[in-house]
XYZ file of C-alpha atoms in Angstrom:
301
model
C 73.334 72.176 93.795
C 72.402 75.521 95.350
C 75.634 75.589 97.377
C 77.651 74.807 94.253
C 75.999 77.709 92.466
C 76.660 79.944 95.469
C 80.318 78.921 95.485
C 80.568 79.819 91.789
C 78.988 83.228 92.491
C 81.483 83.801 95.312
C 84.476 82.861 93.176
C 83.201 85.141 90.407
C 82.817 88.087 92.808
C 86.271 87.797 94.348
C 87.864 87.038 90.972
C 86.445 90.273 89.557
C 87.576 92.245 92.607
C 91.008 90.656 92.325
C 91.359 91.714 88.689
C 90.422 95.357 89.364
C 94.105 96.463 89.165
C 93.972 95.702 85.438
C 90.886 97.896 84.955
C 91.467 101.200 86.771
C 94.701 102.206 84.957
C 92.790 102.209 81.659
C 90.740 105.148 82.973
C 93.767 107.450 82.994
C 94.406 110.333 82.474
C 91.411 110.746 84.793
C 92.613 111.004 88.384
C 91.374 109.019 91.383
C 88.807 111.639 92.453
C 87.327 111.966 88.962
C 87.161 108.180 88.573
C 85.501 107.939 91.990
C 82.971 110.572 90.932
C 82.105 108.605 87.794
C 81.917 105.360 89.758
C 79.371 106.869 92.141
C 77.222 108.607 89.511
C 77.106 105.648 87.121
C 76.473 103.282 90.039
C 73.396 105.314 91.006
C 71.994 104.867 87.512
C 72.893 101.172 87.445
C 71.321 100.506 90.846
C 68.164 102.377 89.833
C 67.740 99.907 86.977
C 68.489 96.984 89.301
C 65.917 98.191 91.830
C 63.225 98.335 89.157
C 64.108 95.012 87.518
C 64.383 93.231 90.888
C 61.117 94.859 92.048
C 62.731 96.166 95.226
C 61.673 99.813 95.014
C 59.323 99.482 98.003
C 62.080 97.904 100.110
C 64.350 100.787 99.120
C 61.752 103.367 100.167
C 61.449 101.696 103.556
C 65.020 102.769 104.362
C 63.885 106.391 104.672
C 61.407 105.590 107.463
C 64.104 104.689 110.008
C 66.549 107.379 111.166
C 68.958 104.875 112.702
C 69.176 102.933 109.453
C 69.684 106.147 107.494
C 72.499 107.188 109.819
C 74.266 103.832 109.582
C 73.974 103.684 105.796
C 75.218 107.263 105.503
C 78.273 106.231 107.538
C 78.629 103.247 105.212
C 78.450 105.582 102.205
C 81.229 107.829 103.538
C 83.531 104.926 104.402
C 83.012 103.070 101.116
C 83.750 106.282 99.192
C 86.990 106.582 101.185
C 87.750 102.937 100.434
C 87.019 103.200 96.714
C 89.006 106.418 96.293
C 92.019 105.087 98.204
C 92.009 101.843 96.245
C 91.830 103.596 92.875
C 94.635 105.947 93.946
C 96.782 103.020 95.100
C 96.305 100.998 91.916
C 96.900 103.942 89.593
C 100.038 104.954 91.507
C 101.713 101.538 91.269
C 100.959 100.444 94.844
C 98.903 97.330 94.083
C 100.929 95.211 96.516
C 100.135 97.658 99.314
C 96.432 97.622 98.417
C 96.482 93.822 98.639
C 97.968 94.135 102.143
C 94.937 96.189 103.145
C 92.549 93.414 102.172
C 94.765 90.729 103.725
C 94.629 92.418 107.127
C 90.979 93.476 106.788
C 89.550 90.379 108.578
C 91.920 90.973 111.493
C 91.001 94.662 111.671
C 87.311 93.692 111.652
C 87.903 91.445 114.669
C 89.844 94.215 116.427
C 87.004 96.675 115.849
C 84.583 94.122 117.294
C 86.627 94.204 120.498
C 87.006 97.990 120.671
C 83.519 99.039 119.525
C 81.230 96.109 120.346
C 83.054 94.867 123.418
C 83.536 91.385 121.998
C 86.059 89.051 123.639
C 88.788 87.315 121.665
C 90.074 83.818 122.145
C 93.768 83.153 122.762
C 94.709 82.219 119.192
C 92.860 85.265 117.846
C 95.009 87.503 120.064
C 98.113 85.718 118.803
C 97.059 86.285 115.179
C 96.443 89.991 115.868
C 99.822 90.296 117.586
C 101.660 88.753 114.633
C 99.776 90.993 112.175
C 100.595 94.055 114.283
C 104.277 93.094 114.270
C 104.112 92.720 110.488
C 102.607 96.194 110.031
C 105.322 97.734 112.259
C 108.009 95.932 110.260
C 106.551 97.099 106.957
C 106.292 100.659 108.269
C 110.007 100.589 109.112
C 110.830 99.180 105.663
C 108.613 101.667 103.787
C 109.917 104.548 105.899
C 106.290 105.378 106.677
C 103.190 103.568 107.893
C 101.500 101.640 105.054
C 98.747 104.251 104.922
C 97.006 102.911 101.826
C 96.701 99.434 103.342
C 95.575 100.785 106.725
C 92.961 103.127 105.235
C 91.604 100.321 103.051
C 91.421 97.885 105.978
C 89.860 100.264 108.506
C 87.436 101.897 106.045
C 86.168 98.550 104.767
C 85.866 97.167 108.293
C 83.881 100.247 109.346
C 81.746 99.847 106.236
C 81.042 96.220 107.070
C 80.213 97.044 110.685
C 77.806 99.817 109.669
C 76.114 97.557 107.103
C 75.783 94.750 109.640
C 74.198 97.074 112.182
C 71.837 98.506 109.546
C 70.657 95.053 108.440
C 69.652 96.176 104.928
C 69.956 93.938 101.846
C 72.894 94.680 99.521
C 70.851 96.012 96.570
C 68.932 98.541 98.654
C 72.016 99.421 100.689
C 74.277 100.135 97.710
C 71.465 102.082 96.056
C 71.176 104.370 99.078
C 74.949 104.679 99.566
C 75.567 105.806 95.997
C 72.496 108.062 96.053
C 73.743 109.762 99.229
C 77.121 110.392 97.590
C 75.728 111.360 94.179
C 75.183 115.128 94.794
C 78.815 115.607 95.825
C 80.136 113.329 93.066
C 77.897 114.877 90.419
C 78.794 118.385 91.570
C 82.482 117.596 91.262
C 82.067 116.158 87.752
C 80.091 119.233 86.656
C 82.786 121.514 88.114
C 85.490 119.488 86.351
C 83.634 119.783 83.049
C 83.065 123.542 83.370
C 86.668 124.290 84.375
C 88.223 122.023 81.740
C 89.508 119.427 84.197
C 87.223 116.639 82.993
C 88.606 113.679 81.055
C 85.251 112.137 80.146
C 85.337 113.581 76.631
C 88.263 114.176 74.354
C 90.031 110.849 74.819
C 87.980 108.694 72.494
C 84.648 106.924 72.693
C 86.264 103.855 74.244
C 87.631 105.871 77.170
C 84.227 107.475 77.771
C 82.598 104.037 77.674
C 85.095 102.709 80.221
C 84.285 105.558 82.615
C 80.570 104.950 82.126
C 81.051 101.235 82.797
C 82.208 101.897 86.368
C 78.595 101.473 87.484
C 78.413 97.937 86.130
C 81.916 97.174 87.404
C 80.689 98.131 90.874
C 77.302 96.426 90.807
C 78.026 93.064 89.152
C 80.567 91.633 91.644
C 78.522 92.947 94.564
C 75.404 91.172 93.300
C 77.421 87.986 92.790
C 78.661 88.332 96.364
C 75.107 88.821 97.604
C 73.984 85.699 95.747
C 76.861 83.734 97.282
C 76.226 84.981 100.821
C 72.771 83.420 100.977
C 73.844 80.074 99.484
C 77.162 79.096 101.095
C 78.299 78.812 104.732
C 80.078 81.817 106.238
C 83.246 79.745 106.694
C 83.377 79.139 102.941
C 82.752 82.801 102.235
C 85.428 83.729 104.764
C 87.994 81.600 102.958
C 86.960 82.935 99.554
C 87.635 86.523 100.663
C 91.381 85.860 100.478
C 91.109 85.158 96.748
C 90.952 88.847 95.772
C 94.078 90.054 97.657
C 96.012 86.966 96.518
C 95.248 87.832 92.885
C 96.101 91.501 93.502
C 99.389 90.571 95.159
C 100.372 88.211 92.336
C 99.507 90.845 89.729
C 101.523 93.424 91.633
C 104.752 91.395 91.869
C 104.550 89.807 88.407
C 102.512 91.531 85.721
C 102.849 95.036 87.227
C 106.478 94.460 88.288
C 106.309 96.126 91.724
C 109.373 95.872 93.971
C 109.381 93.348 96.820
C 112.383 93.738 99.125
C 113.359 90.947 101.566
C 111.840 92.929 104.457
C 108.544 93.247 102.582
C 108.498 89.493 101.996
C 109.033 88.993 105.728
C 106.221 91.437 106.539
C 103.773 89.808 104.145
C 104.884 86.371 105.370
C 103.969 87.348 108.941
C 100.564 88.597 107.750
C 99.939 85.283 105.996
C 100.971 83.344 109.122
C 98.536 85.459 111.143
C 95.766 84.742 108.634
C 96.464 80.998 108.680
C 96.243 80.987 112.492
C 93.122 83.152 112.458
C 91.365 81.057 109.814
C 92.351 77.737 111.425
C 91.111 78.932 114.813
C 87.824 80.197 113.360
C 87.149 76.908 111.563
C 88.004 74.862 114.657
C 85.803 77.028 116.870
C 82.873 76.777 114.473
C 83.235 72.992 114.315
C 83.266 72.718 118.101
C 80.197 74.945 118.364
C 78.323 72.854 115.791
C 79.326 69.688 117.633
C 78.068 71.067 120.947
C 74.822 72.095 119.284
C 74.374 68.635 117.768
C 75.073 66.959 121.137
C 72.612 69.261 122.908
C 69.921 68.486 120.311
C 70.444 64.755 120.755
C 69.754 64.931 124.508
């Protein structure tokens, strides 16, 4: 029953993330930086309420007693701000398909960073998956006439974010609270400057538009809390498979509802990425099964 509830939380989280391309355009004429500023400031306020209601204020204060944790979470804050800003820019500039590519290749980039930064060793099929994905990115770069920068920034920033969070070992509520708090002075300063200089779009476009900008805090916090609830209830293999739900939804929205162009070369590039992900996922599941089997056999001896 608990796993079923966790699965539902996971589906809800990735479904909400997948539908984000339908939300951000409604915040125009605000630009990506202004939207990012609102997202950070309103997220701080939202997470403050969550901390109090969840009675996790003491756990949050404990973060400030460890310099290493502070450093890692500050790195996480910088990279997630880069990720959020790039994603909003991509969606609002009709590049939803390219943003979906970033989240498709994210698991492969995470593995690559594990090799480069943590010195982890890859198995044969993992190398094959990375090689196919690399070929796909080169092909797409040739087709676009440029590297797919939005996808690459999204993939590498989110992988760095995940690595920093893993090393910090702080629960999601406390972590997001610190990350947004660390970014709040810069975000708040920008919003104040925009208001003073007449570049702000918070007022003057109707109460509904102001409410949408203010809702960015909830839009940020709710799926993350659903994800956190799923992470402690379902196996990592299940969560790993669920993570593909969001980019699939984004891709489908991009090529159908948002009518973005998909040339034959782009289909080939995305096809290679999907082949790489199938190989990577299949290999990961098979490896986990073999490890569990070895553990069970060792316990029986």
